[in-house]
Amino acid sequence: MKTIGLIGGLSWESTADYYRLINTFIKEELGGLHSAKCQIYSFNFEEIVSLQKSGNWEKATELMINAGKTLENAGAELIVICTNTMHKMASEVQAALSVPLIHIADAAAKDITHHGLKKVGLLGTKFTMEQDFYKEKLAQWEISTIIPNETDRQIIHDIIFNELCQGKFLFESKEKYKKIMNKLREAGAEGIILGCTEIPLLITEEDIDIPLFNTTYLHAKEASASALYSPISK
């Protein structure tokens, strides 16, 4: 079994979910008292959010590379960034490492392809929805992306940072997300990517009648498989 290096604290609520899921997958695969070999580098999320808000992606990239190198130097044999947004600098982090980085959008795209879908709605932070890094990765799998309108993007973003990242899960926020997802379905989305690792803490498969792609679950599952077998491939 390879040692998984988790770049977490982005936020810690979803990092805890990663740890639970990865250990669950390993136990299901190997049985008995088996659990995952993991290391966690946990950021103070406030520091990262401040860099995101100010647009200082260069400094954020430097910190992410340092986290990856720290884990590799401590013996990690594969790296997982426990958030969607910070995959903005995934290529830079991977270039600085000699061990594989398991990309969250590849994990999502693999499952979307398995379902035979070609057009999906994307929910996430404004950075993930509005910038190209995530959509371009999906396009490599021949998957096109629909994002919500500007007003809805702000609603999604604010709920993530003001509620979900602070452990608040409100019924009215769930209803807002459901309305936005239904708009995306009406616009032609065949499924919805929950492209923020906090969103699955609020939204579940029961909330809409088209496929949901829980990136936390899919990423953790792919990391577990990679620790036991081999990295993702198309």
PDB file of C-alpha atoms in Angstrom:
ATOM      1  CA  MET A   1       0.000   0.000   0.000  1.00  0.00           C
ATOM      2  CA  LYS A   2       1.318   3.435  -0.948  1.00  0.00           C
ATOM      3  CA  THR A   3       1.276   6.313   1.515  1.00  0.00           C
ATOM      4  CA  ILE A   4      -1.229   9.041   0.572  1.00  0.00           C
ATOM      5  CA  GLY A   5      -0.259  12.662   1.202  1.00  0.00           C
ATOM      6  CA  LEU A   6      -3.292  14.871   1.799  1.00  0.00           C
ATOM      7  CA  ILE A   7      -3.039  18.633   1.343  1.00  0.00           C
ATOM      8  CA  GLY A   8      -5.925  19.625   3.583  1.00  0.00           C
ATOM      9  CA  GLY A   9      -7.408  22.311   5.768  1.00  0.00           C
ATOM     10  CA  LEU A  10      -9.093  23.727   2.668  1.00  0.00           C
ATOM     11  CA  SER A  11     -11.445  23.558   4.664  1.00  0.00           C
ATOM     12  CA  TRP A  12     -10.899  21.106   7.512  1.00  0.00           C
ATOM     13  CA  GLU A  13     -14.566  20.007   7.367  1.00  0.00           C
ATOM     14  CA  SER A  14     -14.085  18.440   3.950  1.00  0.00           C
ATOM     15  CA  THR A  15     -10.587  17.173   4.827  1.00  0.00           C
ATOM     16  CA  ALA A  16     -12.153  15.173   7.651  1.00  0.00           C
ATOM     17  CA  ASP A  17     -14.531  13.680   5.079  1.00  0.00           C
ATOM     18  CA  TYR A  18     -11.575  12.720   2.871  1.00  0.00           C
ATOM     19  CA  TYR A  19      -9.896  10.928   5.775  1.00  0.00           C
ATOM     20  CA  ARG A  20     -13.080   9.032   6.626  1.00  0.00           C
ATOM     21  CA  LEU A  21     -13.776   8.051   3.007  1.00  0.00           C
ATOM     22  CA  ILE A  22     -10.232   6.958   2.181  1.00  0.00           C
ATOM     23  CA  ASN A  23     -10.039   4.727   5.245  1.00  0.00           C
ATOM     24  CA  THR A  24     -13.494   3.317   4.461  1.00  0.00           C
ATOM     25  CA  PHE A  25     -12.475   2.447   0.891  1.00  0.00           C
ATOM     26  CA  ILE A  26      -9.252   0.771   2.043  1.00  0.00           C
ATOM     27  CA  LYS A  27     -11.093  -1.297   4.650  1.00  0.00           C
ATOM     28  CA  GLU A  28     -13.740  -2.320   2.109  1.00  0.00           C
ATOM     29  CA  GLU A  29     -11.035  -3.437  -0.317  1.00  0.00           C
ATOM     30  CA  LEU A  30      -8.708  -5.226   2.105  1.00  0.00           C
ATOM     31  CA  GLY A  31     -10.997  -6.132   5.014  1.00  0.00           C
ATOM     32  CA  GLY A  32      -9.991  -6.878   8.572  1.00  0.00           C
ATOM     33  CA  LEU A  33      -8.286  -4.064  10.450  1.00  0.00           C
ATOM     34  CA  HIS A  34      -6.751  -2.465   7.370  1.00  0.00           C
ATOM     35  CA  SER A  35      -6.714   1.329   7.120  1.00  0.00           C
ATOM     36  CA  ALA A  36      -4.992   3.841   4.866  1.00  0.00           C
ATOM     37  CA  LYS A  37      -1.405   4.960   5.236  1.00  0.00           C
ATOM     38  CA  CYS A  38      -1.869   8.753   5.238  1.00  0.00           C
ATOM     39  CA  GLN A  39      -0.085  11.979   5.984  1.00  0.00           C
ATOM     40  CA  ILE A  40      -1.956  15.281   6.252  1.00  0.00           C
ATOM     41  CA  TYR A  41      -0.589  18.775   5.701  1.00  0.00           C
ATOM     42  CA  SER A  42      -3.351  21.001   7.062  1.00  0.00           C
ATOM     43  CA  PHE A  43      -3.414  24.701   6.187  1.00  0.00           C
ATOM     44  CA  ASN A  44      -4.899  27.513   8.216  1.00  0.00           C
ATOM     45  CA  PHE A  45      -7.707  28.073   5.718  1.00  0.00           C
ATOM     46  CA  GLU A  46      -8.064  31.765   6.544  1.00  0.00           C
ATOM     47  CA  GLU A  47      -4.590  32.387   5.128  1.00  0.00           C
ATOM     48  CA  ILE A  48      -5.460  30.657   1.858  1.00  0.00           C
ATOM     49  CA  VAL A  49      -8.828  32.413   1.516  1.00  0.00           C
ATOM     50  CA  SER A  50      -7.115  35.786   1.995  1.00  0.00           C
ATOM     51  CA  LEU A  51      -4.779  34.999  -0.907  1.00  0.00           C
ATOM     52  CA  GLN A  52      -7.703  33.882  -3.076  1.00  0.00           C
ATOM     53  CA  LYS A  53      -9.670  37.045  -2.370  1.00  0.00           C
ATOM     54  CA  SER A  54      -6.695  39.296  -3.123  1.00  0.00           C
ATOM     55  CA  GLY A  55      -5.873  37.374  -6.310  1.00  0.00           C
ATOM     56  CA  ASN A  56      -2.395  36.496  -5.030  1.00  0.00           C
ATOM     57  CA  TRP A  57      -2.326  33.128  -6.768  1.00  0.00           C
ATOM     58  CA  GLU A  58       1.477  33.245  -7.066  1.00  0.00           C
ATOM     59  CA  LYS A  59       1.893  33.122  -3.279  1.00  0.00           C
ATOM     60  CA  ALA A  60      -0.887  30.519  -3.001  1.00  0.00           C
ATOM     61  CA  THR A  61       0.934  28.377  -5.571  1.00  0.00           C
ATOM     62  CA  GLU A  62       4.171  28.697  -3.605  1.00  0.00           C
ATOM     63  CA  LEU A  63       2.430  27.497  -0.453  1.00  0.00           C
ATOM     64  CA  MET A  64       0.785  24.581  -2.239  1.00  0.00           C
ATOM     65  CA  ILE A  65       4.078  23.468  -3.753  1.00  0.00           C
ATOM     66  CA  ASN A  66       5.713  23.648  -0.329  1.00  0.00           C
ATOM     67  CA  ALA A  67       2.921  21.520   1.140  1.00  0.00           C
ATOM     68  CA  GLY A  68       3.334  18.911  -1.590  1.00  0.00           C
ATOM     69  CA  LYS A  69       7.112  18.790  -1.172  1.00  0.00           C
ATOM     70  CA  THR A  70       6.783  18.516   2.602  1.00  0.00           C
ATOM     71  CA  LEU A  71       4.524  15.491   2.220  1.00  0.00           C
ATOM     72  CA  GLU A  72       6.759  13.893  -0.406  1.00  0.00           C
ATOM     73  CA  ASN A  73       9.849  14.412   1.735  1.00  0.00           C
ATOM     74  CA  ALA A  74       8.016  12.785   4.627  1.00  0.00           C
ATOM     75  CA  GLY A  75       7.363   9.679   2.522  1.00  0.00           C
ATOM     76  CA  ALA A  76       4.108  10.316   0.640  1.00  0.00           C
ATOM     77  CA  GLU A  77       3.963   8.297  -2.575  1.00  0.00           C
ATOM     78  CA  LEU A  78       1.002  10.135  -4.099  1.00  0.00           C
ATOM     79  CA  ILE A  79      -0.536  13.528  -3.416  1.00  0.00           C
ATOM     80  CA  VAL A  80      -4.168  14.590  -3.064  1.00  0.00           C
ATOM     81  CA  ILE A  81      -5.249  18.250  -2.921  1.00  0.00           C
ATOM     82  CA  CYS A  82      -8.397  18.079  -0.772  1.00  0.00           C
ATOM     83  CA  THR A  83     -10.299  20.844  -2.570  1.00  0.00           C
ATOM     84  CA  ASN A  84     -11.410  21.715  -6.088  1.00  0.00           C
ATOM     85  CA  THR A  85     -10.397  25.383  -6.212  1.00  0.00           C
ATOM     86  CA  MET A  86      -6.724  24.844  -5.424  1.00  0.00           C
ATOM     87  CA  HIS A  87      -6.403  22.568  -8.442  1.00  0.00           C
ATOM     88  CA  LYS A  88      -5.923  25.875 -10.221  1.00  0.00           C
ATOM     89  CA  MET A  89      -2.212  25.311  -9.571  1.00  0.00           C
ATOM     90  CA  ALA A  90      -2.263  21.515  -9.836  1.00  0.00           C
ATOM     91  CA  SER A  91       0.088  21.458 -12.830  1.00  0.00           C
ATOM     92  CA  GLU A  92       2.639  23.608 -10.988  1.00  0.00           C
ATOM     93  CA  VAL A  93       2.431  21.395  -7.905  1.00  0.00           C
ATOM     94  CA  GLN A  94       2.820  18.249 -10.010  1.00  0.00           C
ATOM     95  CA  ALA A  95       5.834  19.710 -11.836  1.00  0.00           C
ATOM     96  CA  ALA A  96       7.570  20.268  -8.488  1.00  0.00           C
ATOM     97  CA  LEU A  97       7.041  16.672  -7.341  1.00  0.00           C
ATOM     98  CA  SER A  98       8.422  13.306  -8.339  1.00  0.00           C
ATOM     99  CA  VAL A  99       5.302  11.438  -7.137  1.00  0.00           C
ATOM    100  CA  PRO A 100       1.889  11.556  -8.866  1.00  0.00           C
ATOM    101  CA  LEU A 101      -0.809  14.074  -8.000  1.00  0.00           C
ATOM    102  CA  ILE A 102      -4.317  12.635  -8.328  1.00  0.00           C
ATOM    103  CA  HIS A 103      -6.376  15.367 -10.019  1.00  0.00           C
ATOM    104  CA  ILE A 104      -9.904  15.830  -8.704  1.00  0.00           C
ATOM    105  CA  ALA A 105     -11.361  16.777 -12.098  1.00  0.00           C
ATOM    106  CA  ASP A 106      -9.921  13.605 -13.645  1.00  0.00           C
ATOM    107  CA  ALA A 107     -11.650  11.576 -10.932  1.00  0.00           C
ATOM    108  CA  ALA A 108     -14.939  13.345 -11.690  1.00  0.00           C
ATOM    109  CA  ALA A 109     -14.503  13.059 -15.460  1.00  0.00           C
ATOM    110  CA  LYS A 110     -13.797   9.345 -15.214  1.00  0.00           C
ATOM    111  CA  ASP A 111     -17.152   8.765 -13.500  1.00  0.00           C
ATOM    112  CA  ILE A 112     -19.025  11.133 -15.822  1.00  0.00           C
ATOM    113  CA  THR A 113     -17.627   9.211 -18.801  1.00  0.00           C
ATOM    114  CA  HIS A 114     -18.632   5.931 -17.153  1.00  0.00           C
ATOM    115  CA  HIS A 115     -22.200   7.278 -17.040  1.00  0.00           C
ATOM    116  CA  GLY A 116     -21.999   8.131 -20.756  1.00  0.00           C
ATOM    117  CA  LEU A 117     -22.619  11.861 -20.219  1.00  0.00           C
ATOM    118  CA  LYS A 118     -21.163  14.691 -22.313  1.00  0.00           C
ATOM    119  CA  LYS A 119     -22.621  17.886 -20.797  1.00  0.00           C
ATOM    120  CA  VAL A 120     -22.684  18.685 -17.090  1.00  0.00           C
ATOM    121  CA  GLY A 121     -23.460  21.603 -14.810  1.00  0.00           C
ATOM    122  CA  LEU A 122     -20.673  22.789 -12.529  1.00  0.00           C
ATOM    123  CA  LEU A 123     -21.179  24.114  -9.000  1.00  0.00           C
ATOM    124  CA  GLY A 124     -18.267  25.414  -6.950  1.00  0.00           C
ATOM    125  CA  THR A 125     -16.553  28.549  -5.786  1.00  0.00           C
ATOM    126  CA  LYS A 126     -16.601  31.473  -8.206  1.00  0.00           C
ATOM    127  CA  PHE A 127     -12.934  30.692  -8.925  1.00  0.00           C
ATOM    128  CA  THR A 128     -13.780  27.152 -10.010  1.00  0.00           C
ATOM    129  CA  MET A 129     -16.868  28.113 -12.003  1.00  0.00           C
ATOM    130  CA  GLU A 130     -15.539  31.247 -13.689  1.00  0.00           C
ATOM    131  CA  GLN A 131     -11.900  30.409 -14.404  1.00  0.00           C
ATOM    132  CA  ASP A 132     -10.843  27.936 -17.074  1.00  0.00           C
ATOM    133  CA  PHE A 133      -8.600  25.474 -15.208  1.00  0.00           C
ATOM    134  CA  TYR A 134     -11.406  23.084 -14.243  1.00  0.00           C
ATOM    135  CA  LYS A 135     -13.455  23.296 -17.423  1.00  0.00           C
ATOM    136  CA  GLU A 136     -10.357  22.748 -19.557  1.00  0.00           C
ATOM    137  CA  LYS A 137      -9.516  19.568 -17.648  1.00  0.00           C
ATOM    138  CA  LEU A 138     -13.056  18.268 -18.257  1.00  0.00           C
ATOM    139  CA  ALA A 139     -12.765  19.220 -21.931  1.00  0.00           C
ATOM    140  CA  GLN A 140      -9.785  16.879 -22.209  1.00  0.00           C
ATOM    141  CA  TRP A 141     -12.295  14.113 -21.521  1.00  0.00           C
ATOM    142  CA  GLU A 142     -14.666  15.594 -24.160  1.00  0.00           C
ATOM    143  CA  ILE A 143     -17.057  16.826 -21.476  1.00  0.00           C
ATOM    144  CA  SER A 144     -18.655  20.262 -21.906  1.00  0.00           C
ATOM    145  CA  THR A 145     -19.602  22.413 -18.933  1.00  0.00           C
ATOM    146  CA  ILE A 146     -22.524  24.695 -18.092  1.00  0.00           C
ATOM    147  CA  ILE A 147     -22.176  27.144 -15.208  1.00  0.00           C
ATOM    148  CA  PRO A 148     -24.898  29.103 -13.389  1.00  0.00           C
ATOM    149  CA  ASN A 149     -25.626  32.757 -14.173  1.00  0.00           C
ATOM    150  CA  GLU A 150     -23.738  35.502 -12.347  1.00  0.00           C
ATOM    151  CA  THR A 151     -26.315  35.971  -9.592  1.00  0.00           C
ATOM    152  CA  ASP A 152     -26.499  32.251  -8.905  1.00  0.00           C
ATOM    153  CA  ARG A 153     -22.714  31.928  -8.923  1.00  0.00           C
ATOM    154  CA  GLN A 154     -22.516  34.530  -6.164  1.00  0.00           C
ATOM    155  CA  ILE A 155     -25.162  32.703  -4.132  1.00  0.00           C
ATOM    156  CA  ILE A 156     -23.275  29.415  -4.422  1.00  0.00           C
ATOM    157  CA  HIS A 157     -19.964  31.068  -3.535  1.00  0.00           C
ATOM    158  CA  ASP A 158     -21.318  32.913  -0.505  1.00  0.00           C
ATOM    159  CA  ILE A 159     -22.995  29.821   0.928  1.00  0.00           C
ATOM    160  CA  ILE A 160     -19.743  27.873   0.602  1.00  0.00           C
ATOM    161  CA  PHE A 161     -17.617  30.393   2.499  1.00  0.00           C
ATOM    162  CA  ASN A 162     -20.158  31.884   4.901  1.00  0.00           C
ATOM    163  CA  GLU A 163     -21.900  28.638   5.835  1.00  0.00           C
ATOM    164  CA  LEU A 164     -20.505  25.307   4.646  1.00  0.00           C
ATOM    165  CA  CYS A 165     -16.856  26.027   5.456  1.00  0.00           C
ATOM    166  CA  GLN A 166     -18.030  27.072   8.913  1.00  0.00           C
ATOM    167  CA  GLY A 167     -20.058  23.935   9.542  1.00  0.00           C
ATOM    168  CA  LYS A 168     -23.457  25.561   8.921  1.00  0.00           C
ATOM    169  CA  PHE A 169     -25.960  23.549   6.846  1.00  0.00           C
ATOM    170  CA  LEU A 170     -29.212  25.451   6.365  1.00  0.00           C
ATOM    171  CA  PHE A 171     -32.459  24.224   4.804  1.00  0.00           C
ATOM    172  CA  GLU A 172     -32.962  27.489   2.913  1.00  0.00           C
ATOM    173  CA  SER A 173     -29.495  27.205   1.385  1.00  0.00           C
ATOM    174  CA  LYS A 174     -30.225  23.658   0.251  1.00  0.00           C
ATOM    175  CA  GLU A 175     -33.374  24.958  -1.450  1.00  0.00           C
ATOM    176  CA  LYS A 176     -31.387  27.689  -3.228  1.00  0.00           C
ATOM    177  CA  TYR A 177     -28.915  25.101  -4.512  1.00  0.00           C
ATOM    178  CA  LYS A 178     -31.752  22.861  -5.709  1.00  0.00           C
ATOM    179  CA  LYS A 179     -33.288  25.725  -7.708  1.00  0.00           C
ATOM    180  CA  ILE A 180     -29.934  26.512  -9.306  1.00  0.00           C
ATOM    181  CA  MET A 181     -29.331  22.862 -10.193  1.00  0.00           C
ATOM    182  CA  ASN A 182     -32.761  22.641 -11.805  1.00  0.00           C
ATOM    183  CA  LYS A 183     -31.960  25.712 -13.911  1.00  0.00           C
ATOM    184  CA  LEU A 184     -28.818  23.953 -15.130  1.00  0.00           C
ATOM    185  CA  ARG A 185     -30.828  20.846 -15.970  1.00  0.00           C
ATOM    186  CA  GLU A 186     -33.289  22.966 -17.966  1.00  0.00           C
ATOM    187  CA  ALA A 187     -30.290  24.487 -19.793  1.00  0.00           C
ATOM    188  CA  GLY A 188     -29.206  21.016 -20.935  1.00  0.00           C
ATOM    189  CA  ALA A 189     -27.055  19.636 -18.137  1.00  0.00           C
ATOM    190  CA  GLU A 190     -27.215  15.837 -18.058  1.00  0.00           C
ATOM    191  CA  GLY A 191     -25.656  15.741 -14.597  1.00  0.00           C
ATOM    192  CA  ILE A 192     -24.258  18.088 -11.948  1.00  0.00           C
ATOM    193  CA  ILE A 193     -20.696  18.230 -10.623  1.00  0.00           C
ATOM    194  CA  LEU A 194     -20.535  19.167  -6.955  1.00  0.00           C
ATOM    195  CA  GLY A 195     -17.265  20.929  -7.680  1.00  0.00           C
ATOM    196  CA  CYS A 196     -16.548  22.115  -4.165  1.00  0.00           C
ATOM    197  CA  THR A 197     -15.661  19.566  -1.513  1.00  0.00           C
ATOM    198  CA  GLU A 198     -17.984  21.254   0.999  1.00  0.00           C
ATOM    199  CA  ILE A 199     -21.119  21.118  -1.189  1.00  0.00           C
ATOM    200  CA  PRO A 200     -21.697  17.350  -0.630  1.00  0.00           C
ATOM    201  CA  LEU A 201     -22.027  18.169   3.066  1.00  0.00           C
ATOM    202  CA  LEU A 202     -25.307  19.899   2.096  1.00  0.00           C
ATOM    203  CA  ILE A 203     -26.477  18.398  -1.207  1.00  0.00           C
ATOM    204  CA  THR A 204     -27.196  14.697  -1.802  1.00  0.00           C
ATOM    205  CA  GLU A 205     -28.508  12.522  -4.629  1.00  0.00           C
ATOM    206  CA  GLU A 206     -32.054  12.888  -3.290  1.00  0.00           C
ATOM    207  CA  ASP A 207     -32.034  16.615  -4.103  1.00  0.00           C
ATOM    208  CA  ILE A 208     -32.307  16.262  -7.907  1.00  0.00           C
ATOM    209  CA  ASP A 209     -33.305  13.537 -10.354  1.00  0.00           C
ATOM    210  CA  ILE A 210     -30.226  13.652 -12.599  1.00  0.00           C
ATOM    211  CA  PRO A 211     -26.801  12.230 -11.681  1.00  0.00           C
ATOM    212  CA  LEU A 212     -24.745  14.119  -9.107  1.00  0.00           C
ATOM    213  CA  PHE A 213     -20.972  13.803  -9.098  1.00  0.00           C
ATOM    214  CA  ASN A 214     -19.658  14.174  -5.563  1.00  0.00           C
ATOM    215  CA  THR A 215     -16.045  15.202  -6.133  1.00  0.00           C
ATOM    216  CA  THR A 216     -15.012  14.517  -2.530  1.00  0.00           C
ATOM    217  CA  TYR A 217     -16.238  10.922  -2.771  1.00  0.00           C
ATOM    218  CA  LEU A 218     -14.844  10.326  -6.259  1.00  0.00           C
ATOM    219  CA  HIS A 219     -11.459  11.883  -5.469  1.00  0.00           C
ATOM    220  CA  ALA A 220     -11.084   9.917  -2.238  1.00  0.00           C
ATOM    221  CA  LYS A 221     -12.058   6.716  -4.049  1.00  0.00           C
ATOM    222  CA  GLU A 222      -9.519   7.331  -6.813  1.00  0.00           C
ATOM    223  CA  ALA A 223      -6.796   8.126  -4.273  1.00  0.00           C
ATOM    224  CA  SER A 224      -7.527   4.883  -2.441  1.00  0.00           C
ATOM    225  CA  ALA A 225      -7.414   2.864  -5.649  1.00  0.00           C
ATOM    226  CA  SER A 226      -4.168   4.563  -6.649  1.00  0.00           C
ATOM    227  CA  ALA A 227      -2.632   3.734  -3.273  1.00  0.00           C
ATOM    228  CA  LEU A 228      -3.421   0.065  -3.830  1.00  0.00           C
ATOM    229  CA  TYR A 229      -3.017  -0.266  -7.588  1.00  0.00           C
ATOM    230  CA  SER A 230      -2.060   2.493 -10.052  1.00  0.00           C
ATOM    231  CA  PRO A 231      -2.823   6.160 -10.837  1.00  0.00           C
ATOM    232  CA  ILE A 232      -5.828   7.203 -12.897  1.00  0.00           C
ATOM    233  CA  SER A 233      -5.862   6.734 -16.668  1.00  0.00           C
ATOM    234  CA  LYS A 234      -8.399   7.561 -19.340  1.00  0.00           C
TER     235      LYS A 234
END
